Coordinates of N, CA and C in Angstrom, one line a residue:
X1 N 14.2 -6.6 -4.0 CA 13.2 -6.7 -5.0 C 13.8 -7.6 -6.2
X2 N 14.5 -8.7 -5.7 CA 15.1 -9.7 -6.9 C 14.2 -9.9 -7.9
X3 N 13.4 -10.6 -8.1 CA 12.2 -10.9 -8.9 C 11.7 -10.1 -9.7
X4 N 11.6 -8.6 -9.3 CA 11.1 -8.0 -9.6 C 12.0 -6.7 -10.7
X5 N 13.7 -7.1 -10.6 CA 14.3 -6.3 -10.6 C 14.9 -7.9 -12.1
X6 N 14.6 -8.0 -12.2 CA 14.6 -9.1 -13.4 C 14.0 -8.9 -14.0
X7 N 12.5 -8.3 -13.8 CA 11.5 -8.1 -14.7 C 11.6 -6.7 -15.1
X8 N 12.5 -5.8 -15.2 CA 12.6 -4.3 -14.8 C 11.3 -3.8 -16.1
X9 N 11.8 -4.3 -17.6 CA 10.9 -3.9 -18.4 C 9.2 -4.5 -18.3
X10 N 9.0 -5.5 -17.8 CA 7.3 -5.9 -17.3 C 7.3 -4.4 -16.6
X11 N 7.7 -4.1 -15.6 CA 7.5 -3.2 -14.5 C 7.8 -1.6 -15.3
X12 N 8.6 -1.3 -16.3 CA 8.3 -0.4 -17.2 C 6.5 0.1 -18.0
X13 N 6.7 -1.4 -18.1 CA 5.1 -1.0 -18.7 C 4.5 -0.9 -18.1
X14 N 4.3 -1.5 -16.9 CA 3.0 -1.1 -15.8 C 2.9 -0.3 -15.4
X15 N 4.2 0.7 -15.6 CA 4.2 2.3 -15.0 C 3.3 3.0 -16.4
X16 N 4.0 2.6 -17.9 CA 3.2 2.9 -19.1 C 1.6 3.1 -18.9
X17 N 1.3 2.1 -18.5 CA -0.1 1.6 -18.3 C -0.8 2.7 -17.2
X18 N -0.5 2.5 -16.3 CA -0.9 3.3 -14.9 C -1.2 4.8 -15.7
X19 N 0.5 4.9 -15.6 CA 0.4 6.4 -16.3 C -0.7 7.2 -17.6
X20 N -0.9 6.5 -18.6 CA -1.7 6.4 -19.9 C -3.3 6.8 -18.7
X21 N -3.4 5.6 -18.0 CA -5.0 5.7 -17.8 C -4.9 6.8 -16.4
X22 N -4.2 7.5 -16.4 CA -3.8 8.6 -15.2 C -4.6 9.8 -16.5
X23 N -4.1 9.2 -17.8 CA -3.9 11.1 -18.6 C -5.1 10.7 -19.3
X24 N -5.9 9.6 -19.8 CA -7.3 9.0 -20.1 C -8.4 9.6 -19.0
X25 N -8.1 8.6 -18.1 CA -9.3 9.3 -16.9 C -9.4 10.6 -16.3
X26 N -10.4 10.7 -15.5 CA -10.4 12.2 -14.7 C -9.7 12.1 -13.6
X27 N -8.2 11.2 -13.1 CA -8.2 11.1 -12.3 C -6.6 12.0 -12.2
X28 N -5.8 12.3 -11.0 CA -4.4 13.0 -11.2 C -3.3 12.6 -10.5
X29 N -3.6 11.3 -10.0 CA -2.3 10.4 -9.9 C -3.0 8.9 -9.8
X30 N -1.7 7.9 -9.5 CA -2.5 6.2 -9.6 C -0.8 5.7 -9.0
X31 N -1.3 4.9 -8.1 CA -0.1 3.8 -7.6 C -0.4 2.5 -7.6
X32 N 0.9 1.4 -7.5 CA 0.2 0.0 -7.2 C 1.1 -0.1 -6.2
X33 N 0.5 -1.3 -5.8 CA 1.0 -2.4 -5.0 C 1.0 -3.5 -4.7
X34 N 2.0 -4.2 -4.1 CA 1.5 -5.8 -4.0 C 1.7 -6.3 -2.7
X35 N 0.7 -7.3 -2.4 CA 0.7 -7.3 -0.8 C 0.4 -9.0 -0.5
X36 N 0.3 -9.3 0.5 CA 0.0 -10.4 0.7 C -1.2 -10.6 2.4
X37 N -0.5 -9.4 2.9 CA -1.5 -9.0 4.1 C -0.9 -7.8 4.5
X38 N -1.6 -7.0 5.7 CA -1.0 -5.6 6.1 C 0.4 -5.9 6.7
X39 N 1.1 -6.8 6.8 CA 2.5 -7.5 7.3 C 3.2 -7.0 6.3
X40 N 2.8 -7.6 4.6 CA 3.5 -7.6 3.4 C 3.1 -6.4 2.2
X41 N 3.5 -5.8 2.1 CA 2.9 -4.9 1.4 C 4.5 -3.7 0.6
X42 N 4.4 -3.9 -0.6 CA 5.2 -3.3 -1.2 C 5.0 -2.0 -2.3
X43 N 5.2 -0.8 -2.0 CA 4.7 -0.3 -3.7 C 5.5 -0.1 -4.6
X44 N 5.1 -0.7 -5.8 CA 6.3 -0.9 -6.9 C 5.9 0.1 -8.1
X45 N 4.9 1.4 -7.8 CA 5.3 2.7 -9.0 C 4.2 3.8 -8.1
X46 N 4.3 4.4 -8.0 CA 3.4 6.2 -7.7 C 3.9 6.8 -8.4
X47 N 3.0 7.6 -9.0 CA 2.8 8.8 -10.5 C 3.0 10.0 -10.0
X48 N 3.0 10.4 -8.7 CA 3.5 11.4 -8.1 C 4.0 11.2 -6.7
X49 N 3.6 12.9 -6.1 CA 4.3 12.4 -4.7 C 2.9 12.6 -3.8
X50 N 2.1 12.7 -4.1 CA 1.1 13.0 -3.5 C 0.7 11.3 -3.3
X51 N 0.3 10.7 -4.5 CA 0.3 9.4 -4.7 C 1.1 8.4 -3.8
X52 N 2.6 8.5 -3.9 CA 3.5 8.1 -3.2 C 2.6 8.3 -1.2
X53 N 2.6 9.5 -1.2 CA 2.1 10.2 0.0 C 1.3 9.0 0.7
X54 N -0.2 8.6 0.1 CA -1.5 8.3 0.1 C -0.7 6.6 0.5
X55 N 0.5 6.0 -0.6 CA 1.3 4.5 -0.3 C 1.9 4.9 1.2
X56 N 2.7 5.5 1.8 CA 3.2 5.2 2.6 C 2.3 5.6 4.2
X57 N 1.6 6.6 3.7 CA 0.7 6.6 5.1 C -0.5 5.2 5.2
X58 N -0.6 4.6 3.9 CA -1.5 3.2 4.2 C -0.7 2.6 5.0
X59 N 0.6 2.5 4.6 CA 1.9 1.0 4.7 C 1.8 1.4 6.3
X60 N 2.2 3.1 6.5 CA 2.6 3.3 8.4 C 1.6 2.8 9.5
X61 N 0.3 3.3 8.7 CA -0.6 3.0 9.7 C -1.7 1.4 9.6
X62 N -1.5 0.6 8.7 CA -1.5 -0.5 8.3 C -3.3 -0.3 7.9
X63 N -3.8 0.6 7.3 CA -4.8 0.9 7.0 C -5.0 1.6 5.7
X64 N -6.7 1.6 5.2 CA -6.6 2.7 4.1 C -7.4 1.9 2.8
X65 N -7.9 2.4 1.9 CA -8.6 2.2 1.1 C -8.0 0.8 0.0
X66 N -6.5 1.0 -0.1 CA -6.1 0.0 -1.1 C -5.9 -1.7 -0.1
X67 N -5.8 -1.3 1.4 CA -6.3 -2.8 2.5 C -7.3 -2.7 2.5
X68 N -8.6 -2.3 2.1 CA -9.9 -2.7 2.3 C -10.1 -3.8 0.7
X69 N -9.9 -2.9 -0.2 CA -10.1 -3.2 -1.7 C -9.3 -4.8 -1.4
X70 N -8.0 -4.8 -1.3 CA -7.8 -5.8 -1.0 C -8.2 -7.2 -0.2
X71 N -8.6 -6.9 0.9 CA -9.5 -7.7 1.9 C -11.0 -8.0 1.6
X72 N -11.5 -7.3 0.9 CA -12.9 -7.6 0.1 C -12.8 -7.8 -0.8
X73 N -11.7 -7.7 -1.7 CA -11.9 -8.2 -3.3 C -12.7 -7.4 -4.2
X74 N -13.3 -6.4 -3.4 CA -14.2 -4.8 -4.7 C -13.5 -3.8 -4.4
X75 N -13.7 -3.2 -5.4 CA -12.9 -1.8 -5.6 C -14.0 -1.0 -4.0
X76 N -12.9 0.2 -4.0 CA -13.4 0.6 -3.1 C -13.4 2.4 -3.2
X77 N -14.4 3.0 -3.8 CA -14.8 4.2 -4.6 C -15.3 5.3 -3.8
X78 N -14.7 6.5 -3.4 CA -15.0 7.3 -3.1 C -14.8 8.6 -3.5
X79 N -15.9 8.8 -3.5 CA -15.8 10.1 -4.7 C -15.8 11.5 -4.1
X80 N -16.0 11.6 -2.6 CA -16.2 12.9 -2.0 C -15.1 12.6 -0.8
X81 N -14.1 12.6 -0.9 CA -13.2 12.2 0.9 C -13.8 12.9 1.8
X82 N -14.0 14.1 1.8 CA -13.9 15.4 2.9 C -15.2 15.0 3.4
X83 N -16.7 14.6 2.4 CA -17.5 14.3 3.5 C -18.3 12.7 3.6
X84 N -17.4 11.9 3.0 CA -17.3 10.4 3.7 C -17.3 10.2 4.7
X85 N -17.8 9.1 5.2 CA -18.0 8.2 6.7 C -17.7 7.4 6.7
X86 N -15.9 7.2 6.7 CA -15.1 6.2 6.1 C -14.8 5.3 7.5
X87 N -15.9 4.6 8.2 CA -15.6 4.1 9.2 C -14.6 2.8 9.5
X88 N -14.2 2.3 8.3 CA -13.1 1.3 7.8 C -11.7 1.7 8.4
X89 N -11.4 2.9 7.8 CA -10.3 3.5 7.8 C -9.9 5.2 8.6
X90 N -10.7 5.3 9.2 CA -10.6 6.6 10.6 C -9.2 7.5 10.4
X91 N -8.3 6.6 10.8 CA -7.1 7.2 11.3 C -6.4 7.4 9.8
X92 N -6.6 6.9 9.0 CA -5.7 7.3 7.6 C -6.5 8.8 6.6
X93 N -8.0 8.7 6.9 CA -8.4 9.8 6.2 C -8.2 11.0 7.3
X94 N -8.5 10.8 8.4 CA -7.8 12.2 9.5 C -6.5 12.3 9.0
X95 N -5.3 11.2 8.5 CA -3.8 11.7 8.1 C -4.0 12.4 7.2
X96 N -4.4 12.3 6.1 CA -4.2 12.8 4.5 C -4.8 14.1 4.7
X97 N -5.7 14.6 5.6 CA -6.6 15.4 5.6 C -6.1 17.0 4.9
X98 N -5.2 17.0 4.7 CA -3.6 18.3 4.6 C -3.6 18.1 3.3
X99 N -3.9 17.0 2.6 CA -3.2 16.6 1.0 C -4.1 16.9 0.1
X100 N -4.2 16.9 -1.0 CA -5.3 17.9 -2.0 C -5.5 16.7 -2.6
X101 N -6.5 15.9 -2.0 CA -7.1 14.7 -2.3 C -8.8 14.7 -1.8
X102 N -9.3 15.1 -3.2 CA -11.0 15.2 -3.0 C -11.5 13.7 -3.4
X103 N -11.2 13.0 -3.8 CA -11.3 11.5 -3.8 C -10.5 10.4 -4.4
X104 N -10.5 9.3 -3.7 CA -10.1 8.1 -3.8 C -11.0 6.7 -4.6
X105 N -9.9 5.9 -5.2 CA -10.7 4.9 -5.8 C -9.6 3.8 -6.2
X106 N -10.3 2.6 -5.0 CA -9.0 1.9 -5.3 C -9.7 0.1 -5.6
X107 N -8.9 -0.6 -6.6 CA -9.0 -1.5 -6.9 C -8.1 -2.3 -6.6
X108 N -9.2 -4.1 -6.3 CA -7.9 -5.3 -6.0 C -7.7 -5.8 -7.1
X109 N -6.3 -6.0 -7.2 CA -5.2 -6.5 -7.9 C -5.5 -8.2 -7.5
X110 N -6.2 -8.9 -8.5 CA -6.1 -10.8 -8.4 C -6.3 -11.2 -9.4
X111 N -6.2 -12.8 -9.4 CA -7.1 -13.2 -10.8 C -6.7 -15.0 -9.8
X112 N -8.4 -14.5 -10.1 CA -9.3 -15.6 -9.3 C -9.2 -15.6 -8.3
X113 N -8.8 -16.5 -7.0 CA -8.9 -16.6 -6.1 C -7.6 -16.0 -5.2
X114 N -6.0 -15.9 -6.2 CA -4.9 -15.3 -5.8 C -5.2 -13.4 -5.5
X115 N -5.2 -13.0 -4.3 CA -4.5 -11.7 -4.2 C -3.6 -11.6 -4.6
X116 N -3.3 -10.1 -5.0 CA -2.1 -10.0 -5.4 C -1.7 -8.5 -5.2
X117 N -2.5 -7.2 -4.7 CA -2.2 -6.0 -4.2 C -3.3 -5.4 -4.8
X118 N -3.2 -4.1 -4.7 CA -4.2 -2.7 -5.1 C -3.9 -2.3 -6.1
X119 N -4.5 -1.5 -6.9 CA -4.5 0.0 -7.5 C -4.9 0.9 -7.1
X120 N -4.3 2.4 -6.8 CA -5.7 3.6 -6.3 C -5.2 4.4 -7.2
X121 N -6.3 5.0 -7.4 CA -6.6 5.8 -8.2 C -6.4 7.4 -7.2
X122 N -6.0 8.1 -7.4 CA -6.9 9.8 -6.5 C -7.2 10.7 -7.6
X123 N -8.2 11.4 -7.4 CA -8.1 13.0 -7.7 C -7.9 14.4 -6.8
X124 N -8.1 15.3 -7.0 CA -7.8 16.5 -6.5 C -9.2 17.2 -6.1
X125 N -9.8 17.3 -7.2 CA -11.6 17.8 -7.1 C -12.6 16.3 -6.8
X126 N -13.3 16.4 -5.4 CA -14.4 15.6 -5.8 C -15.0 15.1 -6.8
X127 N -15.8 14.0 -7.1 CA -16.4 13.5 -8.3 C -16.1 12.1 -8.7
X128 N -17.1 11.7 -9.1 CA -17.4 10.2 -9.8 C -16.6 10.0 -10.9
X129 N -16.7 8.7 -11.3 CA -16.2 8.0 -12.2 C -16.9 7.6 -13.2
X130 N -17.2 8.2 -14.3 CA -18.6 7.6 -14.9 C -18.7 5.7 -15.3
X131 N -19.7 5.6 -16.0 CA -18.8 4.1 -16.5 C -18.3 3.3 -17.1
X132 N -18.3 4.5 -18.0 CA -17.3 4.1 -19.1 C -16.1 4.2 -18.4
X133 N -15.6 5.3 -17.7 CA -14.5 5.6 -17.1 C -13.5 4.3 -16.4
X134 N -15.3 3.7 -15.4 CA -14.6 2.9 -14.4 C -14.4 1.5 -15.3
X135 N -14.9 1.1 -16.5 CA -14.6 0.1 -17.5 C -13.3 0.4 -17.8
X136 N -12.8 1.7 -17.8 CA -11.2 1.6 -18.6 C -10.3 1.2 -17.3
X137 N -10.9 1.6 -16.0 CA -10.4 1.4 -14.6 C -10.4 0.0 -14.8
X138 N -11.0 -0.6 -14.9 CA -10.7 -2.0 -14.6 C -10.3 -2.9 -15.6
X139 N -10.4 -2.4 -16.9 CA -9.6 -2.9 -18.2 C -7.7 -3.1 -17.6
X140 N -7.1 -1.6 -17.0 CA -6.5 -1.6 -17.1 C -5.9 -2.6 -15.5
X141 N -6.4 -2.3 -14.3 CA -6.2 -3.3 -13.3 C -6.0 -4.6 -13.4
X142 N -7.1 -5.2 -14.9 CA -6.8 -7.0 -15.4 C -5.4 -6.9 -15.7
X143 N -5.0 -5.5 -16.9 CA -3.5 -5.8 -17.2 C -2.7 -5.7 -16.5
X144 N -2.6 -5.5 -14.9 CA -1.9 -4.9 -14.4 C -1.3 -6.5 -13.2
X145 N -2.7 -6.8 -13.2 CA -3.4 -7.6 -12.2 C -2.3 -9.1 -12.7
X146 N -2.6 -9.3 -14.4 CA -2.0 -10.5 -15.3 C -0.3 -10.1 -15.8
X147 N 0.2 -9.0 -15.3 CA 1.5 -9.0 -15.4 C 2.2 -9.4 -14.3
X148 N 1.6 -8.8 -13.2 CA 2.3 -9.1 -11.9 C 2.1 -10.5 -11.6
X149 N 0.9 -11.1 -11.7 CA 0.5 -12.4 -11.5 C 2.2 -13.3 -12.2
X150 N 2.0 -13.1 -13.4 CA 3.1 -14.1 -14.1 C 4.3 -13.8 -13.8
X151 N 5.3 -12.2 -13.3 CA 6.0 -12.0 -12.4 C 6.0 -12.7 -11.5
X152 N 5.4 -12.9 -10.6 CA 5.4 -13.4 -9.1 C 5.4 -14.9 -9.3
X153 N 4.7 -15.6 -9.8 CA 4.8 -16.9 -10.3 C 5.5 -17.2 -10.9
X154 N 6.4 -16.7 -11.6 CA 7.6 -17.2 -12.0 C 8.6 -17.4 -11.5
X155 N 8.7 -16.9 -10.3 CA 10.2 -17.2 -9.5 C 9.6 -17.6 -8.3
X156 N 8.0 -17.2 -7.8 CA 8.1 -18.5 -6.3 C 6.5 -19.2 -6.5
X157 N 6.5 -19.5 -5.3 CA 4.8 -20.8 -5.4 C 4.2 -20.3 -4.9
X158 N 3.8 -18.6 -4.6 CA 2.5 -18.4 -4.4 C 2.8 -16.9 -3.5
X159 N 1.6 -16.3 -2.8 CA 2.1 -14.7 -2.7 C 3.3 -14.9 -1.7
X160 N 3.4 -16.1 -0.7 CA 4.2 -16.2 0.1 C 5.6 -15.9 -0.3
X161 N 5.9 -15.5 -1.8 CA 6.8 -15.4 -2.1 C 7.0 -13.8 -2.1
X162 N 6.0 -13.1 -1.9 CA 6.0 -11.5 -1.8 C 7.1 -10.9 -0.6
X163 N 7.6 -11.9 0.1 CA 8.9 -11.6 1.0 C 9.9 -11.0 0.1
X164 N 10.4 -11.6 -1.1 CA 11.5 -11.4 -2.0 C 11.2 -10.4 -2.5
X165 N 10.2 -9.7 -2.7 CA 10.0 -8.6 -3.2 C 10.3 -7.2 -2.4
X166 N 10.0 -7.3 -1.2 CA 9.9 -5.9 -0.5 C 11.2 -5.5 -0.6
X167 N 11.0 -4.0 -0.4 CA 12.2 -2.6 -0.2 C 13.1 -3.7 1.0
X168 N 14.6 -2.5 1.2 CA 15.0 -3.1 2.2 C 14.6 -2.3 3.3
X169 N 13.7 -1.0 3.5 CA 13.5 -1.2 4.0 C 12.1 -1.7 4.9
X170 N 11.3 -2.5 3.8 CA 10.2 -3.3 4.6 C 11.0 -4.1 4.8
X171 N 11.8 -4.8 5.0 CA 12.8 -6.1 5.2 C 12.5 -5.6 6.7
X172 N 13.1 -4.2 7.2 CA 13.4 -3.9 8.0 C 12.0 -4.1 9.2
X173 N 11.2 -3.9 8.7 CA 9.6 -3.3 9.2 C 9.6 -4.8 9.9
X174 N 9.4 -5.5 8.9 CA 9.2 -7.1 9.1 C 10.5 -7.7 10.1
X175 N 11.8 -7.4 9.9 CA 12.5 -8.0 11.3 C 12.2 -7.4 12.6
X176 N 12.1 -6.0 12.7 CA 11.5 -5.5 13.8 C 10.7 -5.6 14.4
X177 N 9.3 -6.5 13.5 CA 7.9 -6.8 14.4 C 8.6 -8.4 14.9
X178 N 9.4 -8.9 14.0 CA 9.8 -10.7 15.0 C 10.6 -9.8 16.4
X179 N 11.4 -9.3 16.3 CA 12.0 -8.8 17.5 C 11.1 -8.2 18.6
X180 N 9.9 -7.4 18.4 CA 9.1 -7.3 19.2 C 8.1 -8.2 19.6
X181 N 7.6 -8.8 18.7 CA 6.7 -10.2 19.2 C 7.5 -11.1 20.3
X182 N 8.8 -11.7 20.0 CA 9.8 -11.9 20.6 C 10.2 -11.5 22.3
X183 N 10.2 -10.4 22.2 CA 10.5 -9.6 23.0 C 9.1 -9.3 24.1
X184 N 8.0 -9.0 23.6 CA 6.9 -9.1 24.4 C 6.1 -10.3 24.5
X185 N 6.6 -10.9 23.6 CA 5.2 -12.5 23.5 C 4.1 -12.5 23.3
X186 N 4.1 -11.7 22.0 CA 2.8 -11.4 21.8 C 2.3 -11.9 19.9
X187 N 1.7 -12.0 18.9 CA 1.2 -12.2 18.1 C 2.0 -11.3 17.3
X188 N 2.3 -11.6 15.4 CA 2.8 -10.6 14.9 C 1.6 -9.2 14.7
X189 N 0.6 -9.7 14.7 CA -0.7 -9.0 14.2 C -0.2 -7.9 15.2
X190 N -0.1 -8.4 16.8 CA -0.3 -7.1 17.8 C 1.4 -6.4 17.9
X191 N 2.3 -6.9 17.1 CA 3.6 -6.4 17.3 C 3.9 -5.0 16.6
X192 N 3.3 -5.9 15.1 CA 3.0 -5.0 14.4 C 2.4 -3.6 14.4
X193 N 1.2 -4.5 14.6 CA 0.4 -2.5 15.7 C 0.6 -1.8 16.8
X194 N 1.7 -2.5 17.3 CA 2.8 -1.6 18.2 C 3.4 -0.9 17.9
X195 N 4.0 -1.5 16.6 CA 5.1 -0.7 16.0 C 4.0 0.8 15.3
X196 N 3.4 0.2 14.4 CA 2.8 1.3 13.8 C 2.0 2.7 15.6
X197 N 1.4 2.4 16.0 CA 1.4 3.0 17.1 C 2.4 3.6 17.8
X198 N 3.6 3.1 18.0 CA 4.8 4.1 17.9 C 5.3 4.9 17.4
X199 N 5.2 4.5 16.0 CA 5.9 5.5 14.8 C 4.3 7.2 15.0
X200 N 3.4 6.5 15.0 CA 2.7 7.8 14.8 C 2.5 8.8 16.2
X201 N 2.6 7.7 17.3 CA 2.5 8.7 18.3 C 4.1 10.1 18.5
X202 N 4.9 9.0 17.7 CA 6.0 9.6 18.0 C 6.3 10.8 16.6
X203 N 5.4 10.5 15.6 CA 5.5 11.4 14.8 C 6.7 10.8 13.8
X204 N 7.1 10.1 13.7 CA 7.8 9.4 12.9 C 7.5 8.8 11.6
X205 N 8.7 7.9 11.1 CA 8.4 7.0 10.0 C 8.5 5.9 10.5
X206 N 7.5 5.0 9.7 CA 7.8 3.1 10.4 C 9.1 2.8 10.0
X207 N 9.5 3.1 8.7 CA 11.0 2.6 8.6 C 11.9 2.8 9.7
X208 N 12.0 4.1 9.8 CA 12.6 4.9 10.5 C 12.9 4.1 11.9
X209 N 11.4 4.3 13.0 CA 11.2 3.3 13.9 C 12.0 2.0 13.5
X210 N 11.6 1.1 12.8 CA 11.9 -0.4 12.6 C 13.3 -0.4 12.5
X211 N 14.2 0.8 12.0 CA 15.3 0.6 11.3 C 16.4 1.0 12.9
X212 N 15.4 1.8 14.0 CA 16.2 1.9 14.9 C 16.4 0.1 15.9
X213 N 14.8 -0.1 16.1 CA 14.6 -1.6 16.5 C 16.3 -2.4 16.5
X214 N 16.1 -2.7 14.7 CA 16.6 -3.8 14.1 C 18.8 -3.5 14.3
X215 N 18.4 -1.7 14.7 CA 20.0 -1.5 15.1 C 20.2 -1.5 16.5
X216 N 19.1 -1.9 17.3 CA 19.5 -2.0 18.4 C 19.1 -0.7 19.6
X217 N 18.9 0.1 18.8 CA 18.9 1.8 19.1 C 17.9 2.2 19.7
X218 N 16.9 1.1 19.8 CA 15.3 1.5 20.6 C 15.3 -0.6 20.9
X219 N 15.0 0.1 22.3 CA 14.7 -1.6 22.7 C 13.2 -2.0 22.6
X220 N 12.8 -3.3 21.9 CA 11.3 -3.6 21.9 C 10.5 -3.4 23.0
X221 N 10.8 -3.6 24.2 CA 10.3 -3.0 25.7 C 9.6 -2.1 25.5
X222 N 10.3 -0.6 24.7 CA 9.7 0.4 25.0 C 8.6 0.4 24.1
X223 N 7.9 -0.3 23.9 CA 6.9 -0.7 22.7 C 5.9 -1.2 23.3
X224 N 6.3 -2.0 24.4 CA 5.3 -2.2 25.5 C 4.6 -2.1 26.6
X225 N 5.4 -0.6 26.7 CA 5.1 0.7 27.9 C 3.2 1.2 27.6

């Protein structure tokens, strides 16, 4: 997270920010992220662990409300989870189903035509966002949206530069799908969903998975059993 780790005080505030409109709204936790496609996807603050929770089961199963928000460019507001017909996202609301998450509400992170990640919002109890509420929601996404923007553009030429940013171990995620594409001959899109398909069948973590891959400790083959 070179880029990112230069900016440490930009990235202080956006936790400020997050946080603030966490204890303003009705809402009880908020994360971001930055992404470039379900390949690239980093989260750079969660307000809890539950929050955290909601980031890494999107990241495992390469699905979930903050990839939709992002792939449509509108927020994507749900105010009842438990009796949604969240046909986008199937396999991520069956995961969380255990987590004391009565609704989600997540916004894309751009300005203009650049992506640049999500915001989600959760609460605990079902319920809306009135509109005043969802005005401070998106007051605060522009600032969020115009910090990172100038971050990221400052040190490369466009999201393609969202490589430099990830964990080591999405570093890891990402060498492990070249090694399986590689290895089966297949697209990163379908390597990818091999990998995530492994990690869940097996009950695992994608890191985890990826980090055996990349040591050699699971051969890509068995990925295409």
């Amino acid at each position: 997270m070179a880029a990112l780790r230069d900016n440490e005080s930009k990235l202080d505030t956006l936790a400020r920010v997050i946080r603030a409109c966490v204890d303003v709204l009705p809402v009880d936790g908020a994360s971001i992220s930055v992404m470039s496609g379900p390949r690239e996807r980093e989260t750079l603050y969660a307000s809890d662990q539950i929050a955290s929770k909601i980031e890494d089961v999107q990241f495992d199963l390469g699905e979930g409300p903050c990839f939709e928000a992002f792939a449509t460019r509108r927020p994507v507001l749900v105010p009842d989870l438990a009796r949604a017909s969240v046909v986008e996202w199937p396999v991520f609301a069956a995961a969380i189903t255990a987590l004391p998450i009565g609704a989600i509400f997540a916004f894309p992170l751009q300005a203009g035509a650049i992506g640049i990640g999500a915001v989600d919002l959760y609460r605990r109890r079902p319920g809306w966002l009135s509109g005043e509420e969802l005005a401070v929601a998106l007051e605060v996404v522009d600032v969020v949206a115009a910090v990172l923007l100038g971050v990221l553009l400052g040190d490369f030429d466009g999201t393609d530069g969202l490589r430099g940013v990830l964990s080591p171990g999405r570093e890891q995620v990402h060498q492990a799908t070249g090694m399986i594409l590689a290895a089966l001959d297949i697209s990163a899109e379908e390597a990818l969903s091999r990998l995530r398909g492994y990690a869940f069948v097996m009950g695992r973590a994608l890191d985890d998975v990826a980090k055996d891959i990349v040591s050699r400790r699971l051969s890509p083959l068995e990925l295409g059993k």
